[in-house]
Coordinates of N, CA and C in Angstrom, one line a residue:
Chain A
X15 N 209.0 -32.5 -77.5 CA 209.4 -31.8 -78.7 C 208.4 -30.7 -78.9
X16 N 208.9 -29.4 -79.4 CA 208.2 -28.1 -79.6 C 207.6 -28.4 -81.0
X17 N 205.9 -28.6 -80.9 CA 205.3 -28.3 -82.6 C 204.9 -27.1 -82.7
X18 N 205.1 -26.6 -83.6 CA 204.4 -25.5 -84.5 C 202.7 -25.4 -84.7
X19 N 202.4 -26.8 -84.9 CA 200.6 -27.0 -84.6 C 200.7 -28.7 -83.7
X20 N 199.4 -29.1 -83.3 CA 198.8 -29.5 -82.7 C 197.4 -30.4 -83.2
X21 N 197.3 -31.7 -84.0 CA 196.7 -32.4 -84.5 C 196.1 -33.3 -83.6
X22 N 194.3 -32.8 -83.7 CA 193.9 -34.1 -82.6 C 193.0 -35.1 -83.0
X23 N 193.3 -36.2 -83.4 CA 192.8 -37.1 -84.3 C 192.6 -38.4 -83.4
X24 N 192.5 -38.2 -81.8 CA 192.3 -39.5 -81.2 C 190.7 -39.5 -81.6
X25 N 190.4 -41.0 -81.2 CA 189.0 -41.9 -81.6 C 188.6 -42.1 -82.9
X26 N 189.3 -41.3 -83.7 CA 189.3 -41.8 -85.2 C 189.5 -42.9 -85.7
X27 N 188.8 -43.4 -86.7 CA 189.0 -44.5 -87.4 C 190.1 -44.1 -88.8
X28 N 190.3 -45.5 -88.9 CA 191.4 -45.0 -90.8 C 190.6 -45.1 -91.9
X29 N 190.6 -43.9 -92.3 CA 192.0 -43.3 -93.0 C 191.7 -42.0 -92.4
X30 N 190.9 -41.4 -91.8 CA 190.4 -40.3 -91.1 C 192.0 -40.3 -90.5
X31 N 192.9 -40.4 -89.6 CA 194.3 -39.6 -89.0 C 194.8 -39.2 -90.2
X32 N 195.1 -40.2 -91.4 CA 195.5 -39.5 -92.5 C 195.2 -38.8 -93.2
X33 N 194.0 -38.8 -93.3 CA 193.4 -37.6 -93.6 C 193.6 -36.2 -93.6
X34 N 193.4 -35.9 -91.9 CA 193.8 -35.0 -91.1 C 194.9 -34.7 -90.9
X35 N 195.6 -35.5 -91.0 CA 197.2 -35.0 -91.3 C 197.5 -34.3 -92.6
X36 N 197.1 -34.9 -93.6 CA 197.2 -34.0 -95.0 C 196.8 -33.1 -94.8
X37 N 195.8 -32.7 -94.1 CA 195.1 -31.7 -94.4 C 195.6 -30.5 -93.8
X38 N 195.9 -31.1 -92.2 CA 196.8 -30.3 -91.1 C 198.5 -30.1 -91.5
X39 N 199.0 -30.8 -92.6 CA 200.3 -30.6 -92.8 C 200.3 -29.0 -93.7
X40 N 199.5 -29.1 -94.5 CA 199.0 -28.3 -95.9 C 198.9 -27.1 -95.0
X41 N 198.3 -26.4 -94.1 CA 198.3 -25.6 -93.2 C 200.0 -24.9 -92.9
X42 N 200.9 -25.7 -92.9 CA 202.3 -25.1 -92.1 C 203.3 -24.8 -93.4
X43 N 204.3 -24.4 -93.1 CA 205.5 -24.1 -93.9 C 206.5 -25.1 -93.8
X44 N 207.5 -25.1 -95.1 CA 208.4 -25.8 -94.5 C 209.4 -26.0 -93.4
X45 N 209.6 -27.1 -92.4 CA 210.5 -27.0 -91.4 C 209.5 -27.2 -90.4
X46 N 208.1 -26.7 -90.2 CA 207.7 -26.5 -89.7 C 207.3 -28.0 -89.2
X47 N 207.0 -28.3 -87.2 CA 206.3 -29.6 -86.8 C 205.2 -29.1 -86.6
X48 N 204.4 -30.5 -87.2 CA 203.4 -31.1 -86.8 C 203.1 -32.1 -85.6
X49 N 202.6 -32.1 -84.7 CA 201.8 -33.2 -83.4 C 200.9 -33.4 -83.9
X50 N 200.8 -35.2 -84.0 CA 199.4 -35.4 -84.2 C 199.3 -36.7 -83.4
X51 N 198.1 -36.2 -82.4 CA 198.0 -37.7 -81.5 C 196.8 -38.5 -82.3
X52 N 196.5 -39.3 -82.1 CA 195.3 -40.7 -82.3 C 195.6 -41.7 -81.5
X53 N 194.7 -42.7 -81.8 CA 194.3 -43.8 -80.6 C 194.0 -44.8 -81.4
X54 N 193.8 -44.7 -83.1 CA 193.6 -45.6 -84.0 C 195.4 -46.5 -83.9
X55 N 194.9 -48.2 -83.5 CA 196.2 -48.7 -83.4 C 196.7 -48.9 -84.9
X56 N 195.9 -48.8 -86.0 CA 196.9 -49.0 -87.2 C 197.5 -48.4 -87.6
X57 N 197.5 -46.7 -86.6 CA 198.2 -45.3 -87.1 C 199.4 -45.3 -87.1
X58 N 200.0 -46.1 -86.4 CA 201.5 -46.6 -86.0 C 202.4 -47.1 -87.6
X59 N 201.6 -47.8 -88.0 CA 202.1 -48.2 -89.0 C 201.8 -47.2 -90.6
X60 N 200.7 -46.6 -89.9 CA 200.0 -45.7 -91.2 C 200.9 -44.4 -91.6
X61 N 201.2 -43.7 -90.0 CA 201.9 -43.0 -90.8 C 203.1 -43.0 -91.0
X62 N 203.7 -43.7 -90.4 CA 204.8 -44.3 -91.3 C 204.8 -44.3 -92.5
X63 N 204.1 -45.0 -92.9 CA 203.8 -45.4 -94.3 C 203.3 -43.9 -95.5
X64 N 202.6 -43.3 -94.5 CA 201.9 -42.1 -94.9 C 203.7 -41.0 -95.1
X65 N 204.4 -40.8 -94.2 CA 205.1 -39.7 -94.1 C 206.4 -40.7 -95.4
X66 N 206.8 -41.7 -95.5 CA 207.6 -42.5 -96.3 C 207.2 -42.2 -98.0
X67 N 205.5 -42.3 -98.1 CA 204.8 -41.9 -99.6 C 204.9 -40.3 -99.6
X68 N 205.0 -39.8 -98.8 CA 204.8 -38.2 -99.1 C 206.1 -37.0 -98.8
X69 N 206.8 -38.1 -98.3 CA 208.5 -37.3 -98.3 C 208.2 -36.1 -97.1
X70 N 207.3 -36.2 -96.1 CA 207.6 -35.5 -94.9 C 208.2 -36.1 -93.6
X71 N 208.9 -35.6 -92.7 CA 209.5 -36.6 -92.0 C 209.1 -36.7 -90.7
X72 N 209.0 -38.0 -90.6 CA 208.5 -38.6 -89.5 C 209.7 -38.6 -88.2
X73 N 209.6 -37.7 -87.1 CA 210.7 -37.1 -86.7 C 210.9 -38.4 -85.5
X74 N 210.0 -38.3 -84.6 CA 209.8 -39.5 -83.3 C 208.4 -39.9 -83.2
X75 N 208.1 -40.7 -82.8 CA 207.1 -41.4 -82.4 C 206.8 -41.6 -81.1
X76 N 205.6 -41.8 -79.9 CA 205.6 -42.5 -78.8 C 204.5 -43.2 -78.2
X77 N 203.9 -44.0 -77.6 CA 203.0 -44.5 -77.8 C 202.5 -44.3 -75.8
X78 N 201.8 -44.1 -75.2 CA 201.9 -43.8 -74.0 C 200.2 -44.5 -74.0
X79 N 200.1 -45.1 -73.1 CA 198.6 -45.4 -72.3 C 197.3 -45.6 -73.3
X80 N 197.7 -46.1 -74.7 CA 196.6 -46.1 -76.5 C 197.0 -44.9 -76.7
X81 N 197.6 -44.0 -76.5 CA 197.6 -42.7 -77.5 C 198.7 -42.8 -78.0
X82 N 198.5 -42.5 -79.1 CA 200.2 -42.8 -80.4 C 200.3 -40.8 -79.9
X83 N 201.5 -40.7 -80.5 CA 201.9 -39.0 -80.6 C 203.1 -38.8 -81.6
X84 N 202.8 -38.8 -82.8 CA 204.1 -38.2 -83.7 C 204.5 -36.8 -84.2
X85 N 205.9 -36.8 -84.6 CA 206.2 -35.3 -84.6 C 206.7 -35.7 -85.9
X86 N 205.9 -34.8 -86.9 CA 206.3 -34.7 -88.5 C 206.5 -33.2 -88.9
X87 N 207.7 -33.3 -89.2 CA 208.4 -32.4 -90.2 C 208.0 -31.8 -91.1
X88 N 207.0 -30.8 -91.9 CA 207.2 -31.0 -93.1 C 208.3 -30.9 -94.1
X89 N 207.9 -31.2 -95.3 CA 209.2 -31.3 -95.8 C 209.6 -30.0 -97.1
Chain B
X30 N 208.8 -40.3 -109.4 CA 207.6 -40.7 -109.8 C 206.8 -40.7 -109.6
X31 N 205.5 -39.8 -109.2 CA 204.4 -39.5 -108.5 C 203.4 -41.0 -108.8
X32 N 202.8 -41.4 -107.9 CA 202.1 -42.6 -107.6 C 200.9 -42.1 -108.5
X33 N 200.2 -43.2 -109.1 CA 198.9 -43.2 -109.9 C 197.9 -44.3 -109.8
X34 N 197.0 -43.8 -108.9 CA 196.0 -45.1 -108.7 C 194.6 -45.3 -109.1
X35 N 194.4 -46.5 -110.2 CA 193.2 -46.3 -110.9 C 192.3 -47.8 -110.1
X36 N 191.1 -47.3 -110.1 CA 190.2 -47.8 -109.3 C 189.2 -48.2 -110.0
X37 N 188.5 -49.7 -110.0 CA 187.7 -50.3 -111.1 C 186.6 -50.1 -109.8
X38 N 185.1 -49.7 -109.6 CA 184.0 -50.2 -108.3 C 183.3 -50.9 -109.0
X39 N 182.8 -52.0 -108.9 CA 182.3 -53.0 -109.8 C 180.5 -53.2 -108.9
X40 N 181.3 -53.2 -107.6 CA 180.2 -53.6 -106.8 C 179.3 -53.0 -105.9
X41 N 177.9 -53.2 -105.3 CA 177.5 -51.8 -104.7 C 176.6 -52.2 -103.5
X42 N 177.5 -52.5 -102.8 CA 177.3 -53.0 -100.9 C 177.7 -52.3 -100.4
X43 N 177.7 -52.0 -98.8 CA 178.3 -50.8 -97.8 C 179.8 -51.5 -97.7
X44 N 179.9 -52.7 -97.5 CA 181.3 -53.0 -97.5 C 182.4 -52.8 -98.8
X45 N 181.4 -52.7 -99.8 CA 182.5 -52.7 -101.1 C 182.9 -51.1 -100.8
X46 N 182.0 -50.4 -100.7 CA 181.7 -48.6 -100.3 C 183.2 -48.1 -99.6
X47 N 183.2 -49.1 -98.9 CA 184.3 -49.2 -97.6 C 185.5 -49.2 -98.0
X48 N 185.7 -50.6 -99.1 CA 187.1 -50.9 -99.7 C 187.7 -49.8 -100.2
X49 N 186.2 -49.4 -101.6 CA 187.2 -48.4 -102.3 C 187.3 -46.8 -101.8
X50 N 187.0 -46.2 -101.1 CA 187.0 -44.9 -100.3 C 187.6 -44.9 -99.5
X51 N 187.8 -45.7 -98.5 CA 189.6 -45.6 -97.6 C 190.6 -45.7 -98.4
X52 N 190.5 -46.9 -99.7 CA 191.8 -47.0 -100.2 C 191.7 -45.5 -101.1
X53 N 191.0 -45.3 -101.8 CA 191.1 -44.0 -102.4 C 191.3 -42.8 -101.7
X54 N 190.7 -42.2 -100.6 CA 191.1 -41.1 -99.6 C 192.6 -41.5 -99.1
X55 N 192.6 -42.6 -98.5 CA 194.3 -42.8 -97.9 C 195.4 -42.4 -99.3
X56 N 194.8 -42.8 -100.6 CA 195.5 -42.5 -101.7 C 196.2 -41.1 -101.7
X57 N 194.8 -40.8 -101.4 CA 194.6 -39.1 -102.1 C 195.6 -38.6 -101.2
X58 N 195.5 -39.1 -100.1 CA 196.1 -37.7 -98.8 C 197.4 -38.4 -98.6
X59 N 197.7 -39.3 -99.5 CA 199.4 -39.6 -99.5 C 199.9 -39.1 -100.6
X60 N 199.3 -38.2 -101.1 CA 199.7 -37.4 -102.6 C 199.5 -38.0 -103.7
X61 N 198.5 -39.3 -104.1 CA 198.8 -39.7 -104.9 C 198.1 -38.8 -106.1
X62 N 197.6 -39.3 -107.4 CA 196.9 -38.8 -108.0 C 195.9 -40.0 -108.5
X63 N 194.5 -40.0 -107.7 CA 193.4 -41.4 -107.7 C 191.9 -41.1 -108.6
X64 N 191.9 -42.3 -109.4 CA 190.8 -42.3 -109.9 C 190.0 -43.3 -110.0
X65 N 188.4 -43.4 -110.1 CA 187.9 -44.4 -109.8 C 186.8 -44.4 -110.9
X66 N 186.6 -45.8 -111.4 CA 186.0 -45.7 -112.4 C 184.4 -46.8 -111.9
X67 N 183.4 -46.0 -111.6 CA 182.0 -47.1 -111.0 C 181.4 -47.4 -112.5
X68 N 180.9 -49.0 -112.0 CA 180.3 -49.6 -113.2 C 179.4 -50.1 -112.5
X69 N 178.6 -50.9 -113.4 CA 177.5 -51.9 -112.8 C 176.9 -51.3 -111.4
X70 N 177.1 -52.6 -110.5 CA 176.6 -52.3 -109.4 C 176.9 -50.9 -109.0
X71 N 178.4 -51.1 -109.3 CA 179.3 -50.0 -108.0 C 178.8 -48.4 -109.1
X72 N 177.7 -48.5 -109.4 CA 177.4 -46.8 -109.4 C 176.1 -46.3 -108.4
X73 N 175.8 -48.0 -107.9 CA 175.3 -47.3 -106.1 C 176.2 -46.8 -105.1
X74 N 177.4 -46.5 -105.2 CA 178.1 -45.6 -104.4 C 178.7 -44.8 -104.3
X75 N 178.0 -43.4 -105.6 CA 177.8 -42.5 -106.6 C 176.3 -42.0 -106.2
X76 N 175.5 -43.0 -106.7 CA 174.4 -42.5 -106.8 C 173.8 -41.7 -105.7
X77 N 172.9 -40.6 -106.0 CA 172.5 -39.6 -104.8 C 171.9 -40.0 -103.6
X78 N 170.7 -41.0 -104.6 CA 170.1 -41.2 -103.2 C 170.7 -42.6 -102.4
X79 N 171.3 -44.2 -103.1 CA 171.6 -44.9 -103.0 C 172.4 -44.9 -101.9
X80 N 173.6 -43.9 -102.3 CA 174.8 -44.1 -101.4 C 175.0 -43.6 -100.1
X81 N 173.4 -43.2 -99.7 CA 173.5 -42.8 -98.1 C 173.0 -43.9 -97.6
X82 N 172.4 -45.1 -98.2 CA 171.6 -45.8 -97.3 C 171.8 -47.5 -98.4
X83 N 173.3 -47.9 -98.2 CA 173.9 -48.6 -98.9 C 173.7 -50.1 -98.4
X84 N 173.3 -51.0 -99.1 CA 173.5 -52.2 -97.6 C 174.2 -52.9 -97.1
X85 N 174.3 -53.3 -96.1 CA 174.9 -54.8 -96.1 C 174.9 -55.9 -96.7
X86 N 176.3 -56.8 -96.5 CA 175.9 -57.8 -97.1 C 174.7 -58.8 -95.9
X87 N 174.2 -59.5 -96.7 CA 173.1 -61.0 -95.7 C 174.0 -61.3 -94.5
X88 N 173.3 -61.4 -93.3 CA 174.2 -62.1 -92.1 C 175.0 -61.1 -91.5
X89 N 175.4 -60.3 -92.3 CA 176.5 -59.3 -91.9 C 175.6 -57.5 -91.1
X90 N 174.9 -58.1 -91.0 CA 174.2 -56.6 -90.5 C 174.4 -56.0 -88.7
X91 N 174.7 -57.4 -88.2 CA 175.2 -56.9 -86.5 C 176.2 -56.3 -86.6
X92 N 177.3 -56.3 -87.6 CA 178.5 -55.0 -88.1 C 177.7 -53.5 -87.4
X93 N 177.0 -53.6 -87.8 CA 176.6 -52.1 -87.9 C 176.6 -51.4 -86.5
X94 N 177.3 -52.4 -85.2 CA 177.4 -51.4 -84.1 C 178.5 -51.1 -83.7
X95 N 179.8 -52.3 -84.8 CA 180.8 -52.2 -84.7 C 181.6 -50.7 -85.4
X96 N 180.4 -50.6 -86.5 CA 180.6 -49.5 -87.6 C 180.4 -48.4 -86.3
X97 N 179.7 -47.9 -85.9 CA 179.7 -47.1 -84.9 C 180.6 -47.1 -84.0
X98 N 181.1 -48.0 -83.3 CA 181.8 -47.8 -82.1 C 183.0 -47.3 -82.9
X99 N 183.9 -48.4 -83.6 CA 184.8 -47.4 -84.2 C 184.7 -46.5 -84.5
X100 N 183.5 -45.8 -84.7 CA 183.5 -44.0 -85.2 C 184.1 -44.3 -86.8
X101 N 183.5 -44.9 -87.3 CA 183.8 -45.1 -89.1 C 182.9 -43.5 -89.4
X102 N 183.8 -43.2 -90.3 CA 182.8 -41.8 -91.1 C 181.8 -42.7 -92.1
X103 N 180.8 -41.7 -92.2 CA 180.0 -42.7 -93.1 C 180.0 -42.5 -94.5
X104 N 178.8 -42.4 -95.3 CA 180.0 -43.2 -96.8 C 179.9 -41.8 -97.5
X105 N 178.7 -40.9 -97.2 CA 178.8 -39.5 -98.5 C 179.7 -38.9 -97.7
X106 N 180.2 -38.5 -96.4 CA 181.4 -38.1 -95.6 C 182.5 -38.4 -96.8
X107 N 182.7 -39.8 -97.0 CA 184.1 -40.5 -97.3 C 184.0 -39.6 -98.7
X108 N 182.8 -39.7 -99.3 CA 183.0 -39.5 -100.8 C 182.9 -38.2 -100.9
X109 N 182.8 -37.3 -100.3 CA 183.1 -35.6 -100.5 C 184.3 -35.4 -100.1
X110 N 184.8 -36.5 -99.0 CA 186.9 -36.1 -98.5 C 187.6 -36.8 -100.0
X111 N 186.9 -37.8 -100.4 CA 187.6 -38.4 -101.3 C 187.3 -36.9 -102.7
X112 N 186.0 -36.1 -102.7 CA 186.0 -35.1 -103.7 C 187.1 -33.9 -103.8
X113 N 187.2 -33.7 -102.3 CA 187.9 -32.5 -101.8 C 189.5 -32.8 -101.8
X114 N 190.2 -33.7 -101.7 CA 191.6 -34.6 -102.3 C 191.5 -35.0 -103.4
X115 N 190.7 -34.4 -104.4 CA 191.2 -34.3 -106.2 C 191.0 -35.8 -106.3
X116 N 190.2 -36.6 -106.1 CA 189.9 -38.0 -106.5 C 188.9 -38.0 -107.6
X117 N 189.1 -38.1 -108.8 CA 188.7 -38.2 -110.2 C 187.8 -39.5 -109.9
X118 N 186.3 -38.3 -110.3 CA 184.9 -40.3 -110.5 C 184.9 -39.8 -111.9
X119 N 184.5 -41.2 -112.0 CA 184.2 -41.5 -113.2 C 182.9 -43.0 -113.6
X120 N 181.6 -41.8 -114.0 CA 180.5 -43.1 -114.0 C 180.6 -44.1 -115.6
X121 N 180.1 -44.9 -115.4 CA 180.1 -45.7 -116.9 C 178.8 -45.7 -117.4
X122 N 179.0 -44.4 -118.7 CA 178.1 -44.3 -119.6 C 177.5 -45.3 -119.9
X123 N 178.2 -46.5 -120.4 CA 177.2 -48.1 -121.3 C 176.2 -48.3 -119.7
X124 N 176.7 -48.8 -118.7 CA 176.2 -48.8 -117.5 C 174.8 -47.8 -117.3
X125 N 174.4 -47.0 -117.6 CA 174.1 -45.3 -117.0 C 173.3 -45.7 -118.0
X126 N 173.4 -46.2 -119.6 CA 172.3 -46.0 -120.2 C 171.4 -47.9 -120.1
X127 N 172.0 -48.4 -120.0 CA 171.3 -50.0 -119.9 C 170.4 -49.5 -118.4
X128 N 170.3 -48.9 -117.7 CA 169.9 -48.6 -116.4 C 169.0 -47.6 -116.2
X129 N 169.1 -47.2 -117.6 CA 168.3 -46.2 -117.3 C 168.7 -44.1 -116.3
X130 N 169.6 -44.2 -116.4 CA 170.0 -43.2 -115.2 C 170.9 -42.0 -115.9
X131 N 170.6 -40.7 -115.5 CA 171.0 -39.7 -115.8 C 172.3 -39.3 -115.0
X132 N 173.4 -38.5 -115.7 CA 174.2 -37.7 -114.2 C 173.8 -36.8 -113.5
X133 N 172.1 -36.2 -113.5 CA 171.7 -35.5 -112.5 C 171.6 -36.7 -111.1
X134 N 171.5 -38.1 -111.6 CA 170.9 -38.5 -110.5 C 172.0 -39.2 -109.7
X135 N 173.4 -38.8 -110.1 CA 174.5 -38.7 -109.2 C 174.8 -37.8 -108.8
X136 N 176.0 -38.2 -107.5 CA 176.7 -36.5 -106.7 C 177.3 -35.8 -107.7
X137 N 177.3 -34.6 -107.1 CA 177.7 -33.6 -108.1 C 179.1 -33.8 -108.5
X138 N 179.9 -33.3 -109.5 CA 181.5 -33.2 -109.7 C 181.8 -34.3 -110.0
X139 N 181.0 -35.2 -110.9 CA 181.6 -36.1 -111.4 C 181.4 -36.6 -113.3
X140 N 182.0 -37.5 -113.8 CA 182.8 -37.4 -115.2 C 181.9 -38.4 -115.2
X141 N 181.5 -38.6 -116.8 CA 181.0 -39.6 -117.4 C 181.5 -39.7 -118.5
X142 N 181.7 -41.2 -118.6 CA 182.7 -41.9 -120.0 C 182.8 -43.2 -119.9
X143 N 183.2 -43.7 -121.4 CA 183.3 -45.3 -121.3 C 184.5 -45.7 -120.9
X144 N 184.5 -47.1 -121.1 CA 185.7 -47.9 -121.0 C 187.1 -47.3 -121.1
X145 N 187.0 -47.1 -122.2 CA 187.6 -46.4 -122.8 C 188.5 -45.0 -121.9
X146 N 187.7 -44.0 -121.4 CA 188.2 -42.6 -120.3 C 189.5 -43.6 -119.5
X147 N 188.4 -44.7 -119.0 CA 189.2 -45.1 -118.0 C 190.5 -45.5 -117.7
X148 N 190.3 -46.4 -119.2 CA 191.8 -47.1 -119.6 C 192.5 -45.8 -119.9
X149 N 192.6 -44.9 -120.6 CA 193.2 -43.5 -120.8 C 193.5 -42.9 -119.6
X150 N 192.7 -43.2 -118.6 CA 193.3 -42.9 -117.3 C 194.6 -43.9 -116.4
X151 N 194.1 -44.9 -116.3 CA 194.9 -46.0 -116.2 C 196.2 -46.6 -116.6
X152 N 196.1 -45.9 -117.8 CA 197.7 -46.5 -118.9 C 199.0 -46.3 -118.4
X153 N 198.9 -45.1 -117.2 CA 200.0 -45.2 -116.7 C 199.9 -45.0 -115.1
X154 N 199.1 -45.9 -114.3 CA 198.9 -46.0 -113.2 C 199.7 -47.3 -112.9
X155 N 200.5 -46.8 -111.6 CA 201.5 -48.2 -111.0 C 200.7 -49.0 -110.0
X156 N 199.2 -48.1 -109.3 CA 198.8 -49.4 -108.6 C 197.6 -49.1 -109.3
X157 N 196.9 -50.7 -109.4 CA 195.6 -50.9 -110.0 C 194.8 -52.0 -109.2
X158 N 193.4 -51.5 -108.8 CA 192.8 -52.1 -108.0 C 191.2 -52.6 -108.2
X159 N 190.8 -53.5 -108.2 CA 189.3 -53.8 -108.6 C 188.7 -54.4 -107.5
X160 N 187.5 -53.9 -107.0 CA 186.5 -53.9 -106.1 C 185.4 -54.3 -106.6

């Protein structure tokens, strides 16, 4: 999938992905994707959780070799 | 209905340090609107010089390589991300004066008030949490 930016948040601990994701979301326009990889295994579930509380959308997910990789929408 | 989350820190260990600053940062950067009210102990994790060198609990100190490997940020890190995401402190005056302690000799950008601030902050918070 083609992102607009590029979030690199592997070896982080939580809440640091989420973090950086707000932060890195806050940066784009609407429509616009976000990639954000990490390697934290609770990010799976985080931002989920993260993109569900904040109404951006969590487009696909994929998990390859510990590295998570999602593509969020802003909203 | 924008989420509202008020935070009691009661206590002032590296682990308590932990609870309420991930749950408050994770707050923050999910759009909530978070506030945290330190009492007692928990205004050692406020305090300037205290909160860089917070302790462990007894027994629990071999943590501290695990704290590392995971790449945990450490605690005045958490509590400037938690300043820089609009996370409202708030020290306790009654606390501040039985103790002896000024707000110079906390981090900067933060609110002093009683009981009282808090609950006025709180009154219409949907999650409420004590540490």
């Amino acid at each position: 999938m083609n992102a607009d930016q590029v979030l690199d948040a592997k070896g982080l601990a939580c809440p640091m992905p989420i973090i950086r994701t707000k932060k890195a979301i806050e940066e784009l326009a609407s429509g616009q994707i976000l990639e954000v990889q990490t390697t934290d295994k609770g990010s799976q579930n985080d931002l989920t959780g993260w993109a569900n509380s904040t109404g951006h959308h969590l487009l696909e997910s994929a998990e390859d070799n510990g590295i998570y990789t999602f593509w969020i929408k802003k909203k | 209905m924008a989420t509202k989350v008020a935070i009691i820190a009661a206590n002032g260990g590296l682990f308590d340090a932990y609870k309420v600053f991930n749950i408050a940062t994770a707050a923050a950067a999910s759009d909530a609107e978070v506030g945290i009210f330190f009492t007692f102990e928990g205004l050692n994790l406020i305090h300037k010089q205290a909160h860089q060198q917070l302790p462990m609990p007894a027994g629990a100190e071999h943590f501290a390589e695990g704290f590392q490997k995971a790449n945990v940020p450490s605690i005045p890190e958490l509590v400037s991300m938690a300043q820089e995401l609009g996370v409202k402190i708030i020290a306790c005056q009654m606390t501040m004066d039985v103790m002896n302690l000024k707000e110079e000799d906390f981090i900067d950008g933060i609110e002093v008030g009683g009981a009282a601030t808090f609950i006025d902050f709180a009154k219409d918070a949907n999650i409420s949490l004590s540490f």
